[in-house]
PDB file of C-alpha atoms in Angstrom:
ATOM      1  CA  MET A 259     -12.815  33.299  30.336  1.00 41.00           C
ATOM      2  CA  VAL A 260     -14.058  32.633  26.804  1.00 42.00           C
ATOM      3  CA  PRO A 261     -14.854  28.936  26.136  1.00 45.00           C
ATOM      4  CA  SER A 262     -12.773  27.566  23.316  1.00 45.00           C
ATOM      5  CA  PRO A 263     -14.783  26.324  20.300  1.00 47.00           C
ATOM      6  CA  GLU A 264     -11.862  24.372  18.896  1.00 45.00           C
ATOM      7  CA  VAL A 265     -12.083  20.657  18.252  1.00 40.00           C
ATOM      8  CA  ARG A 266     -10.645  18.757  21.199  1.00 41.00           C
ATOM      9  CA  PRO A 267      -7.788  16.282  20.587  1.00 39.00           C
ATOM     10  CA  ALA A 268      -9.896  13.534  22.153  1.00 41.00           C
ATOM     11  CA  ALA A 269     -12.635  14.134  19.604  1.00 41.00           C
ATOM     12  CA  ILE A 270     -10.116  14.075  16.776  1.00 41.00           C
ATOM     13  CA  SER A 271      -8.600  10.890  18.163  1.00 44.00           C
ATOM     14  CA  LYS A 272     -12.018   9.247  18.365  1.00 49.00           C
ATOM     15  CA  GLY A 273     -12.752  10.277  14.789  1.00 50.00           C
ATOM     16  CA  ALA A 274      -9.454   8.831  13.599  1.00 53.00           C
ATOM     17  CA  ARG A 275     -10.073   5.589  15.489  1.00 59.00           C
ATOM     18  CA  GLY A 276     -13.559   5.402  14.014  1.00 60.00           C
ATOM     19  CA  ASP A 277     -12.199   5.773  10.489  1.00 66.00           C
ATOM     20  CA  ALA A 278      -9.519   3.155  11.150  1.00 74.00           C
ATOM     21  CA  LEU A 279     -12.108   0.725  12.528  1.00 78.00           C
ATOM     22  CA  ARG A 280     -14.343   1.317   9.523  1.00 78.00           C
ATOM     23  CA  GLU A 281     -11.508   0.584   7.095  1.00 82.00           C
ATOM     24  CA  ILE A 282     -10.400  -2.523   9.001  1.00 87.00           C
ATOM     25  CA  VAL A 283     -13.921  -3.964   9.204  1.00 89.00           C
ATOM     26  CA  PHE A 284     -14.643  -3.114   5.575  1.00 89.00           C
ATOM     27  CA  GLY A 285     -11.336  -4.546   4.380  1.00 92.00           C
ATOM     28  CA  VAL A 286     -11.482  -7.799   6.344  1.00 94.00           C
ATOM     29  CA  ASN A 287     -15.133  -8.317   5.463  1.00 93.00           C
ATOM     30  CA  ASP A 288     -14.583  -7.573   1.768  1.00 94.00           C
ATOM     31  CA  GLY A 289     -11.637  -9.959   1.549  1.00 95.00           C
ATOM     32  CA  LEU A 290     -13.423 -12.651   3.530  1.00 96.00           C
ATOM     33  CA  ILE A 291     -16.730 -12.543   1.645  1.00 95.00           C
ATOM     34  CA  SER A 292     -15.381 -12.163  -1.888  1.00 95.00           C
ATOM     35  CA  ILE A 293     -12.652 -14.789  -1.589  1.00 96.00           C
ATOM     36  CA  THR A 294     -14.900 -17.222   0.279  1.00 96.00           C
ATOM     37  CA  GLY A 295     -17.470 -16.979  -2.493  1.00 96.00           C
ATOM     38  CA  LEU A 296     -14.808 -17.447  -5.146  1.00 96.00           C
ATOM     39  CA  VAL A 297     -13.108 -20.399  -3.416  1.00 96.00           C
ATOM     40  CA  VAL A 298     -16.409 -22.171  -2.817  1.00 96.00           C
ATOM     41  CA  GLY A 299     -17.494 -21.494  -6.393  1.00 95.00           C
ATOM     42  CA  VAL A 300     -14.280 -22.821  -7.922  1.00 95.00           C
ATOM     43  CA  ALA A 301     -14.305 -25.854  -5.617  1.00 94.00           C
ATOM     44  CA  SER A 302     -17.940 -26.569  -6.515  1.00 92.00           C
ATOM     45  CA  SER A 303     -17.117 -26.549 -10.220  1.00 90.00           C
ATOM     46  CA  GLN A 304     -15.125 -29.771  -9.772  1.00 88.00           C
ATOM     47  CA  MET A 305     -11.682 -28.166  -9.860  1.00 92.00           C
ATOM     48  CA  THR A 306      -8.732 -29.725  -8.040  1.00 93.00           C
ATOM     49  CA  ALA A 307      -7.510 -28.404  -4.697  1.00 94.00           C
ATOM     50  CA  HIS A 308      -4.409 -26.993  -6.402  1.00 95.00           C
ATOM     51  CA  GLN A 309      -6.539 -25.108  -8.914  1.00 95.00           C
ATOM     52  CA  VAL A 310      -8.742 -23.765  -6.120  1.00 96.00           C
ATOM     53  CA  LEU A 311      -5.632 -22.637  -4.247  1.00 96.00           C
ATOM     54  CA  LEU A 312      -4.222 -20.848  -7.294  1.00 96.00           C
ATOM     55  CA  ALA A 313      -7.546 -19.137  -7.945  1.00 96.00           C
ATOM     56  CA  GLY A 314      -7.807 -18.072  -4.312  1.00 96.00           C
ATOM     57  CA  LEU A 315      -4.262 -16.703  -4.167  1.00 96.00           C
ATOM     58  CA  ALA A 316      -4.669 -14.863  -7.475  1.00 97.00           C
ATOM     59  CA  ALA A 317      -7.947 -13.312  -6.341  1.00 96.00           C
ATOM     60  CA  THR A 318      -6.421 -12.407  -2.972  1.00 96.00           C
ATOM     61  CA  THR A 319      -3.500 -10.646  -4.655  1.00 96.00           C
ATOM     62  CA  ALA A 320      -5.835  -8.725  -6.939  1.00 96.00           C
ATOM     63  CA  ALA A 321      -8.123  -7.762  -4.051  1.00 96.00           C
ATOM     64  CA  VAL A 322      -5.252  -6.570  -1.857  1.00 97.00           C
ATOM     65  CA  VAL A 323      -3.791  -4.398  -4.618  1.00 97.00           C
ATOM     66  CA  ALA A 324      -7.144  -3.048  -5.818  1.00 96.00           C
ATOM     67  CA  MET A 325      -8.507  -2.216  -2.373  1.00 96.00           C
ATOM     68  CA  GLY A 326      -5.205  -0.721  -1.220  1.00 96.00           C
ATOM     69  CA  LEU A 327      -5.010   1.534  -4.265  1.00 97.00           C
ATOM     70  CA  GLY A 328      -8.681   2.404  -3.893  1.00 95.00           C
ATOM     71  CA  ALA A 329      -8.137   3.460  -0.278  1.00 94.00           C
ATOM     72  CA  TYR A 330      -5.131   5.561  -1.309  1.00 96.00           C
ATOM     73  CA  LEU A 331      -7.021   7.354  -4.076  1.00 96.00           C
ATOM     74  CA  SER A 332     -10.163   7.971  -2.011  1.00 92.00           C
ATOM     75  CA  THR A 333      -8.180   9.356   0.939  1.00 91.00           C
ATOM     76  CA  ALA A 334      -6.083  11.571  -1.329  1.00 94.00           C
ATOM     77  CA  ALA A 335      -9.252  12.872  -3.002  1.00 93.00           C
ATOM     78  CA  GLN A 336     -10.846  13.599   0.374  1.00 88.00           C
ATOM     79  CA  ASN A 337      -7.753  15.501   1.512  1.00 90.00           C
ATOM     80  CA  GLN A 338      -7.715  17.528  -1.699  1.00 91.00           C
ATOM     81  CA  TYR A 339     -11.376  18.406  -1.193  1.00 88.00           C
ATOM     82  CA  LEU A 340     -10.787  19.526   2.409  1.00 88.00           C
ATOM     83  CA  LEU A 341      -7.803  21.652   1.428  1.00 88.00           C
ATOM     84  CA  ALA A 342      -9.789  23.209  -1.421  1.00 89.00           C
ATOM     85  CA  GLU A 343     -12.571  24.083   1.039  1.00 86.00           C
ATOM     86  CA  ARG A 344      -9.984  25.619   3.355  1.00 87.00           C
ATOM     87  CA  ASN A 345      -8.622  27.780   0.534  1.00 89.00           C
ATOM     88  CA  ARG A 346     -12.143  28.876  -0.422  1.00 88.00           C
ATOM     89  CA  GLU A 347     -12.857  29.946   3.154  1.00 86.00           C
ATOM     90  CA  TYR A 348      -9.553  31.845   3.332  1.00 87.00           C
ATOM     91  CA  GLN A 349     -10.490  33.741   0.176  1.00 90.00           C
ATOM     92  CA  ALA A 350     -14.015  34.425   1.441  1.00 86.00           C
ATOM     93  CA  ILE A 351     -12.674  35.822   4.713  1.00 89.00           C
ATOM     94  CA  GLN A 352     -10.171  37.926   2.796  1.00 88.00           C
ATOM     95  CA  SER A 353     -12.845  39.417   0.522  1.00 88.00           C
ATOM     96  CA  ASN A 354     -15.689  39.806   3.020  1.00 88.00           C
ATOM     97  CA  PRO A 355     -14.545  39.408   6.648  1.00 86.00           C
ATOM     98  CA  GLN A 356     -17.636  41.029   8.175  1.00 88.00           C
ATOM     99  CA  GLU A 357     -20.035  38.606   6.503  1.00 89.00           C
ATOM    100  CA  LYS A 358     -17.918  35.585   7.494  1.00 88.00           C
ATOM    101  CA  GLN A 359     -17.744  36.849  11.088  1.00 89.00           C
ATOM    102  CA  GLN A 360     -21.528  37.125  11.157  1.00 89.00           C
ATOM    103  CA  GLN A 361     -21.671  33.570   9.828  1.00 88.00           C
ATOM    104  CA  VAL A 362     -19.587  32.363  12.782  1.00 89.00           C
ATOM    105  CA  ALA A 363     -21.886  34.139  15.239  1.00 89.00           C
ATOM    106  CA  TRP A 364     -24.919  32.634  13.504  1.00 90.00           C
ATOM    107  CA  HIS A 365     -23.497  29.116  13.854  1.00 87.00           C
ATOM    108  CA  TYR A 366     -22.943  29.617  17.586  1.00 90.00           C
ATOM    109  CA  GLN A 367     -26.467  30.918  18.062  1.00 88.00           C
ATOM    110  CA  GLN A 368     -27.791  27.903  16.165  1.00 88.00           C
ATOM    111  CA  GLN A 369     -25.984  25.749  18.730  1.00 87.00           C
ATOM    112  CA  GLY A 370     -28.059  27.395  21.476  1.00 88.00           C
ATOM    113  CA  MET A 371     -25.735  30.159  22.675  1.00 88.00           C
ATOM    114  CA  ALA A 372     -27.212  33.426  23.872  1.00 89.00           C
ATOM    115  CA  PRO A 373     -26.417  36.355  21.545  1.00 85.00           C
ATOM    116  CA  ASP A 374     -23.998  37.979  24.020  1.00 87.00           C
ATOM    117  CA  LEU A 375     -22.072  34.749  24.597  1.00 90.00           C
ATOM    118  CA  ALA A 376     -22.105  33.955  20.869  1.00 85.00           C
ATOM    119  CA  SER A 377     -20.631  37.389  20.165  1.00 88.00           C
ATOM    120  CA  GLN A 378     -17.916  36.851  22.779  1.00 89.00           C
ATOM    121  CA  VAL A 379     -16.969  33.396  21.477  1.00 90.00           C
ATOM    122  CA  THR A 380     -17.065  34.687  17.896  1.00 90.00           C
ATOM    123  CA  ARG A 381     -14.478  37.347  18.733  1.00 90.00           C
ATOM    124  CA  TYR A 382     -12.242  34.630  20.150  1.00 91.00           C
ATOM    125  CA  THR A 383     -12.705  32.432  17.066  1.00 90.00           C
ATOM    126  CA  VAL A 384     -11.981  35.148  14.508  1.00 88.00           C
ATOM    127  CA  SER A 385      -8.968  36.470  16.430  1.00 90.00           C
ATOM    128  CA  ASP A 386      -6.924  33.711  14.785  1.00 88.00           C
ATOM    129  CA  ARG A 387      -7.286  33.324  11.023  1.00 87.00           C
ATOM    130  CA  GLN A 388      -6.389  29.622  11.026  1.00 87.00           C
ATOM    131  CA  ARG A 389      -8.893  28.865  13.792  1.00 88.00           C
ATOM    132  CA  TRP A 390     -11.515  30.936  11.990  1.00 86.00           C
ATOM    133  CA  VAL A 391     -11.090  29.001   8.754  1.00 88.00           C
ATOM    134  CA  ALA A 392     -11.029  25.633  10.528  1.00 87.00           C
ATOM    135  CA  PHE A 393     -14.284  26.455  12.327  1.00 87.00           C
ATOM    136  CA  LEU A 394     -16.076  27.461   9.129  1.00 87.00           C
ATOM    137  CA  VAL A 395     -14.883  24.377   7.250  1.00 86.00           C
ATOM    138  CA  GLN A 396     -16.027  22.108  10.061  1.00 84.00           C
ATOM    139  CA  GLN A 397     -19.441  23.779  10.180  1.00 84.00           C
ATOM    140  CA  GLU A 398     -19.882  23.629   6.417  1.00 79.00           C
ATOM    141  CA  ILE A 399     -18.841  20.017   5.728  1.00 78.00           C
ATOM    142  CA  GLY A 400     -18.651  18.462   9.194  1.00 74.00           C
ATOM    143  CA  VAL A 401     -14.975  17.452   9.052  1.00 73.00           C
ATOM    144  CA  SER A 402     -12.069  18.916  11.011  1.00 74.00           C
ATOM    145  CA  LEU A 403      -9.007  20.085   9.100  1.00 74.00           C
ATOM    146  CA  ASP A 404      -6.977  18.395  11.849  1.00 70.00           C
ATOM    147  CA  HIS A 405      -8.435  15.108  10.648  1.00 70.00           C
ATOM    148  CA  LEU A 406      -6.553  14.834   7.355  1.00 78.00           C
ATOM    149  CA  GLU A 407      -5.546  11.214   6.870  1.00 85.00           C
ATOM    150  CA  SER A 408      -2.395   9.862   5.272  1.00 89.00           C
ATOM    151  CA  PRO A 409      -3.250   8.170   1.946  1.00 93.00           C
ATOM    152  CA  TRP A 410      -0.402   5.699   2.417  1.00 94.00           C
ATOM    153  CA  THR A 411      -1.587   4.770   5.909  1.00 92.00           C
ATOM    154  CA  SER A 412      -5.103   4.200   4.603  1.00 92.00           C
ATOM    155  CA  ALA A 413      -3.763   2.107   1.721  1.00 95.00           C
ATOM    156  CA  VAL A 414      -1.616  -0.127   3.933  1.00 95.00           C
ATOM    157  CA  LEU A 415      -4.370  -0.506   6.525  1.00 93.00           C
ATOM    158  CA  MET A 416      -6.899  -1.512   3.886  1.00 95.00           C
ATOM    159  CA  ALA A 417      -4.504  -3.870   2.089  1.00 96.00           C
ATOM    160  CA  VAL A 418      -3.567  -5.690   5.298  1.00 96.00           C
ATOM    161  CA  ALA A 419      -7.223  -5.937   6.344  1.00 95.00           C
ATOM    162  CA  VAL A 420      -8.211  -7.430   2.976  1.00 96.00           C
ATOM    163  CA  LEU A 421      -5.295  -9.869   3.162  1.00 96.00           C
ATOM    164  CA  VAL A 422      -6.314 -11.049   6.643  1.00 95.00           C
ATOM    165  CA  GLY A 423      -9.898 -11.626   5.540  1.00 95.00           C
ATOM    166  CA  SER A 424      -8.887 -13.312   2.294  1.00 96.00           C
ATOM    167  CA  LEU A 425      -6.559 -15.848   3.883  1.00 94.00           C
ATOM    168  CA  ALA A 426      -9.240 -17.462   6.051  1.00 93.00           C
ATOM    169  CA  PRO A 427     -10.918 -19.454   3.232  1.00 96.00           C
ATOM    170  CA  VAL A 428      -7.614 -20.094   1.422  1.00 96.00           C
ATOM    171  CA  ILE A 429      -5.520 -21.558   4.252  1.00 96.00           C
ATOM    172  CA  PRO A 430      -7.217 -25.010   4.265  1.00 96.00           C
ATOM    173  CA  PHE A 431      -6.263 -25.478   0.609  1.00 96.00           C
ATOM    174  CA  LEU A 432      -2.640 -24.814   1.549  1.00 94.00           C
ATOM    175  CA  LEU A 433      -2.808 -27.696   4.016  1.00 94.00           C
ATOM    176  CA  SER A 434      -4.780 -30.266   2.051  1.00 91.00           C
ATOM    177  CA  THR A 435      -4.603 -31.656  -1.480  1.00 90.00           C
ATOM    178  CA  ARG A 436      -8.213 -32.876  -1.454  1.00 93.00           C
ATOM    179  CA  VAL A 437     -11.152 -30.565  -2.098  1.00 94.00           C
ATOM    180  CA  SER A 438     -13.456 -32.800  -0.056  1.00 92.00           C
ATOM    181  CA  SER A 439     -11.233 -32.251   2.989  1.00 94.00           C
ATOM    182  CA  ALA A 440     -10.288 -28.608   2.477  1.00 95.00           C
ATOM    183  CA  LEU A 441     -13.679 -27.178   1.501  1.00 95.00           C
ATOM    184  CA  PRO A 442     -15.531 -27.859   4.794  1.00 95.00           C
ATOM    185  CA  TRP A 443     -12.611 -26.393   6.739  1.00 96.00           C
ATOM    186  CA  SER A 444     -12.534 -23.395   4.405  1.00 96.00           C
ATOM    187  CA  ILE A 445     -16.215 -22.677   4.945  1.00 96.00           C
ATOM    188  CA  GLY A 446     -15.949 -23.293   8.679  1.00 96.00           C
ATOM    189  CA  LEU A 447     -12.946 -21.005   9.081  1.00 96.00           C
ATOM    190  CA  ALA A 448     -14.713 -18.318   7.059  1.00 96.00           C
ATOM    191  CA  MET A 449     -17.763 -18.546   9.339  1.00 96.00           C
ATOM    192  CA  VAL A 450     -15.661 -18.359  12.496  1.00 96.00           C
ATOM    193  CA  THR A 451     -13.785 -15.351  11.124  1.00 95.00           C
ATOM    194  CA  ALA A 452     -17.053 -13.668  10.129  1.00 95.00           C
ATOM    195  CA  PHE A 453     -18.535 -14.197  13.594  1.00 96.00           C
ATOM    196  CA  ALA A 454     -15.388 -12.898  15.307  1.00 94.00           C
ATOM    197  CA  LEU A 455     -15.291  -9.837  13.049  1.00 93.00           C
ATOM    198  CA  GLY A 456     -18.938  -9.023  13.679  1.00 92.00           C
ATOM    199  CA  ALA A 457     -18.562  -9.527  17.424  1.00 92.00           C
ATOM    200  CA  VAL A 458     -15.494  -7.287  17.628  1.00 89.00           C
ATOM    201  CA  LYS A 459     -17.184  -4.597  15.556  1.00 86.00           C
ATOM    202  CA  SER A 460     -20.263  -4.652  17.782  1.00 87.00           C
ATOM    203  CA  ARG A 461     -18.205  -4.623  20.965  1.00 83.00           C
ATOM    204  CA  VAL A 462     -16.257  -1.560  19.860  1.00 80.00           C
ATOM    205  CA  THR A 463     -19.446   0.232  18.790  1.00 79.00           C
ATOM    206  CA  ASP A 464     -21.299  -0.691  22.008  1.00 79.00           C
ATOM    207  CA  GLY A 465     -23.540  -3.168  20.216  1.00 84.00           C
ATOM    208  CA  THR A 466     -24.392  -6.757  21.106  1.00 88.00           C
ATOM    209  CA  PRO A 467     -21.420  -8.989  20.149  1.00 90.00           C
ATOM    210  CA  TRP A 468     -23.417 -12.136  19.411  1.00 92.00           C
ATOM    211  CA  ARG A 469     -25.896 -10.222  17.268  1.00 92.00           C
ATOM    212  CA  GLY A 470     -23.116  -8.561  15.281  1.00 91.00           C
ATOM    213  CA  GLY A 471     -21.431 -11.935  14.869  1.00 93.00           C
ATOM    214  CA  VAL A 472     -24.606 -13.575  13.605  1.00 95.00           C
ATOM    215  CA  GLN A 473     -25.175 -10.754  11.102  1.00 94.00           C
ATOM    216  CA  PHE A 474     -21.720 -11.230   9.611  1.00 94.00           C
ATOM    217  CA  VAL A 475     -22.161 -15.015   9.550  1.00 95.00           C
ATOM    218  CA  ILE A 476     -25.401 -14.600   7.586  1.00 96.00           C
ATOM    219  CA  VAL A 477     -23.586 -12.468   5.013  1.00 94.00           C
ATOM    220  CA  ALA A 478     -20.807 -15.066   4.758  1.00 94.00           C
ATOM    221  CA  ALA A 479     -23.388 -17.849   4.399  1.00 95.00           C
ATOM    222  CA  ILE A 480     -25.004 -15.981   1.506  1.00 96.00           C
ATOM    223  CA  ALA A 481     -21.601 -15.750  -0.191  1.00 94.00           C
ATOM    224  CA  VAL A 482     -21.116 -19.501   0.278  1.00 95.00           C
ATOM    225  CA  ALA A 483     -24.555 -20.262  -1.149  1.00 95.00           C
ATOM    226  CA  VAL A 484     -23.985 -18.022  -4.164  1.00 94.00           C
ATOM    227  CA  GLY A 485     -20.580 -19.615  -4.713  1.00 93.00           C
ATOM    228  CA  ILE A 486     -22.010 -23.137  -4.633  1.00 92.00           C
ATOM    229  CA  VAL A 487     -24.789 -22.281  -7.077  1.00 94.00           C
ATOM    230  CA  ALA A 488     -22.420 -20.425  -9.412  1.00 93.00           C
ATOM    231  CA  GLY A 489     -19.887 -23.248  -9.291  1.00 90.00           C
ATOM    232  CA  HIS A 490     -22.441 -25.879 -10.253  1.00 88.00           C
ATOM    233  CA  LEU A 491     -23.852 -23.675 -13.016  1.00 90.00           C
ATOM    234  CA  PHE A 492     -20.408 -23.023 -14.507  1.00 84.00           C
ATOM    235  CA  HIS A 493     -19.550 -26.713 -14.295  1.00 77.00           C
ATOM    236  CA  ALA A 494     -22.712 -27.519 -16.256  1.00 75.00           C
ATOM    237  CA  LEU A 495     -21.758 -25.194 -19.114  1.00 71.00           C
TER     238      LEU A 495
END
């Protein structure tokens, strides 16, 4: 029986989950850090709680739309690139099938297969044109054609992630009319969210949760410090 060189569904599923996790972590972290820095900066420039709230909500809306559209465009561009590579491989196989078959055999030998086994598996691979093309594309650029993502799914996932991260520093200003009361809670909630995000990310990636949490807290603390300094500088202008 010839071993199948095709990408296993489990591997595809893991790749999809990895991409989803990356987008969620990136989105939540981007929303959390940018809006925390902005809220702290505006609050430090002696603005009222209502003004801080408006600034935070406006920035959150802009971030959600911008990051969602960015995710849509980047995913669509990636899909177009993969499909273009697929078409190029189809044309190459059409014009020079012998050379492309030798390329498949070479890839298998580079993976450690004996020449006889590589030849046997190559015959299986090239017996189906779609499988042949998919194998060559994956070897050339390291991405499976089965792993095309939906641009709309990426956009919604990113937008929701940014929204979740952005709300953490804004919520206290929805509940209090005094900057002196809302700001400490805003910073504290941002730190807790940062630690939780880092811990979850590390747990999923088999890292140390507390270390991942501390790393994200440090990044959030830098955003707070920059916001405070910027707020005082702008207030002095």
